[in-house]
């Protein structure tokens, strides 16, 4: 493989004589010709040609004609798909959780870049990670990172991508959510009060100004040369008081600058969550750890109707009290919910077996395209990066992974990983 | 309420658009927009069953119509409004939903450690399914028992009664479905009455804190004396208070009698704000409680009541309620000259003496480990044993419906099938007190929430016969030999 690549780059330098812009060995502009491409948004494109410039996909299509002079990497036996996105992970993070409402906590503060784990994940084709803050209650906001780079700046894609919340069927949990929104309400009242106060000050100042002007006039009459009295600068522009650590993020939720990921443990929690949220409207998705006997199918129609994004493991479960198999991801997907997959566990083995597990769920009935989407564009949208990542479309980052065959087929080999237009995985490039 | 809105919004809009579409053709039926936005009435008709109203009457092959969760009509040849859902009850019996006293909180909290306090466990930083402190899977950490004392009356909100159970109610849990599958539609959780609603969390709490517990035990004479004093003082206070109420009309200066030193719990009972609950089994204790109640003029609720049959007359005169388990066995004490020990006739004798008898099974949990046949799911069977001891079928049915409903202060809503009450019904394929009888359907609040053939628990046992009944044809009770796939699974 390495030979081929070297061959390619040799050919490039011969053809183009353009210096390779990066260490990854790809030029600024080049074309990839692969056996087929899973685009996620436009289905499977056979004989796909992907044109990449400066780390972005410029064009993708079937048998596109490549302009003379553009270097071509030709791999007719490869299947290309967007880099995997794991939107819910704690990889490389070690802090222990908080236990209350601390929505201003940013997971970025505990990111220690340049750890081998990120490189390992990249080798597995996971090009984007969402890292969440640990803890109960409302523990804080997650970040989205690239799995390559050696500094925070290089790795960070987006900070404050979603606010994590835990919801359980109990009074204290419901109260916690209501209280947090109440804080946001209180802040609104504080602003109104502050404005009133400011307006009064302005009024007072204007009166004083008027008075002193009258005085000045009188004084002018008496003595013309007395006009060097100090000018009062007045109260100035109105400055809103800064919201506190709870009100701030919840105001951002309301203004839809921030979204939320709300974790529940069973179907009943969802009803209590809706009850607790009342008429609050903001963007939120649901996180449900799929335990063996989960009853999530009870609310699948409701989730489908709401077109709710549900973050689950690619796991087959059992009908409670029985040994009958249930395929909840499939059921949710068919009901109309937007299923997003995360690895079964947040360890290396499960990250490695992620596509294998997804393949298992597909074998048991889940739609193939929906499953691929649940590992790419779905989680990218959860991270607020749906415009930039998650599919093979013009304008998106060239995060592409290449398999020797069907990506969900266990015998298919991950041949190559590309992030931002660069081949990164030395080990794979043998 | 929010949820309710959500549930109804879609059909309402659908209706509205349907009305607009239909407008040119059926202009007469075009509802005004205001009307269309209102929640439509929901009807359910249970047709052709033998209706055991629980008040003594049986209406053969009658129909029960429920409107918005309440019983609208019971009778024959009823007019069924358009859109009425129909439940074929031909060949079945229709009973009021059963009321289970002191039931396990599993019924409302589910199996998934829902009762855990939100801040009591710390999930592992890397795996939220595991407790960070003990490393155990969070599923297996059993929720702590709920302390009835923790519930405050703050939840007595304007729009309806609420308890902490409302916010932790799991409307999908398997125990709940099992209870519904055994005819139980209302349960007592701690000191709260809960309606077993399936798939929704609104209107769950029916009553809160209707009973106050007192201790009365032969082994604690000073405790008995103490309690006697408390009740006497409370009675005296009430007498003083009423006298003052009269006198103060003439003499405005008169001071109100002080409540200082008066036991508030005893006062609550005497003022009728809650019922006094005792647990006692020996005839001596029962007699003592009866005397205490008669002296202070309240109606005691006595749990256990094993030797009640010996002092039944006294208990009857005291207007007592007894919560009994007919299958309880306790041996005769040979050293006593009086009668002693348990009797299968206990419930029957108590009932004959005028005691209101409620029945509970020996174990009010749901458990298959060793007590199968004596747990909460065998509530009607337990009542059947009261019949074995001589109680009438009617009184036995009352002992698991209207009498426990009275104890929970919800007899105006459940316990019998009467117009205006909640449409909580159980449809069985035979006498509900018979051990072979299965619940075929359960209806709570006018919604069908259980169908034997649709649930995993009993569908494979004597599957319901697919009886093809055309108009005029006799109902045939043919049991198909076909087995469902469930029973063939090894």
Short mmCIF file of N, CA and C in Angstrom, two decimals, chain B residues 248 251-255:
data_model
loop_
_atom_site.label_atom_id
_atom_site.label_comp_id
_atom_site.label_asym_id
_atom_site.label_seq_id
_atom_site.Cartn_x
_atom_site.Cartn_y
_atom_site.Cartn_z
N UNK B 248 -69.26 31.39 72.26
CA UNK B 248 -68.59 32.58 71.73
C UNK B 248 -69.56 33.44 70.93
N UNK B 251 -70.81 35.55 73.92
CA UNK B 251 -69.74 36.26 74.61
C UNK B 251 -68.50 36.29 73.72
N UNK B 252 -68.30 37.38 73.02
CA UNK B 252 -67.21 37.46 72.04
C UNK B 252 -65.83 37.43 72.70
N UNK B 253 -65.78 37.75 73.99
CA UNK B 253 -64.50 37.84 74.68
C UNK B 253 -63.94 36.48 75.05
N UNK B 254 -64.81 35.46 74.98
CA UNK B 254 -64.43 34.13 75.49
C UNK B 254 -63.22 33.58 74.74
N UNK B 255 -62.30 33.03 75.50
CA UNK B 255 -61.04 32.54 74.89
C UNK B 255 -61.23 31.15 74.31
#
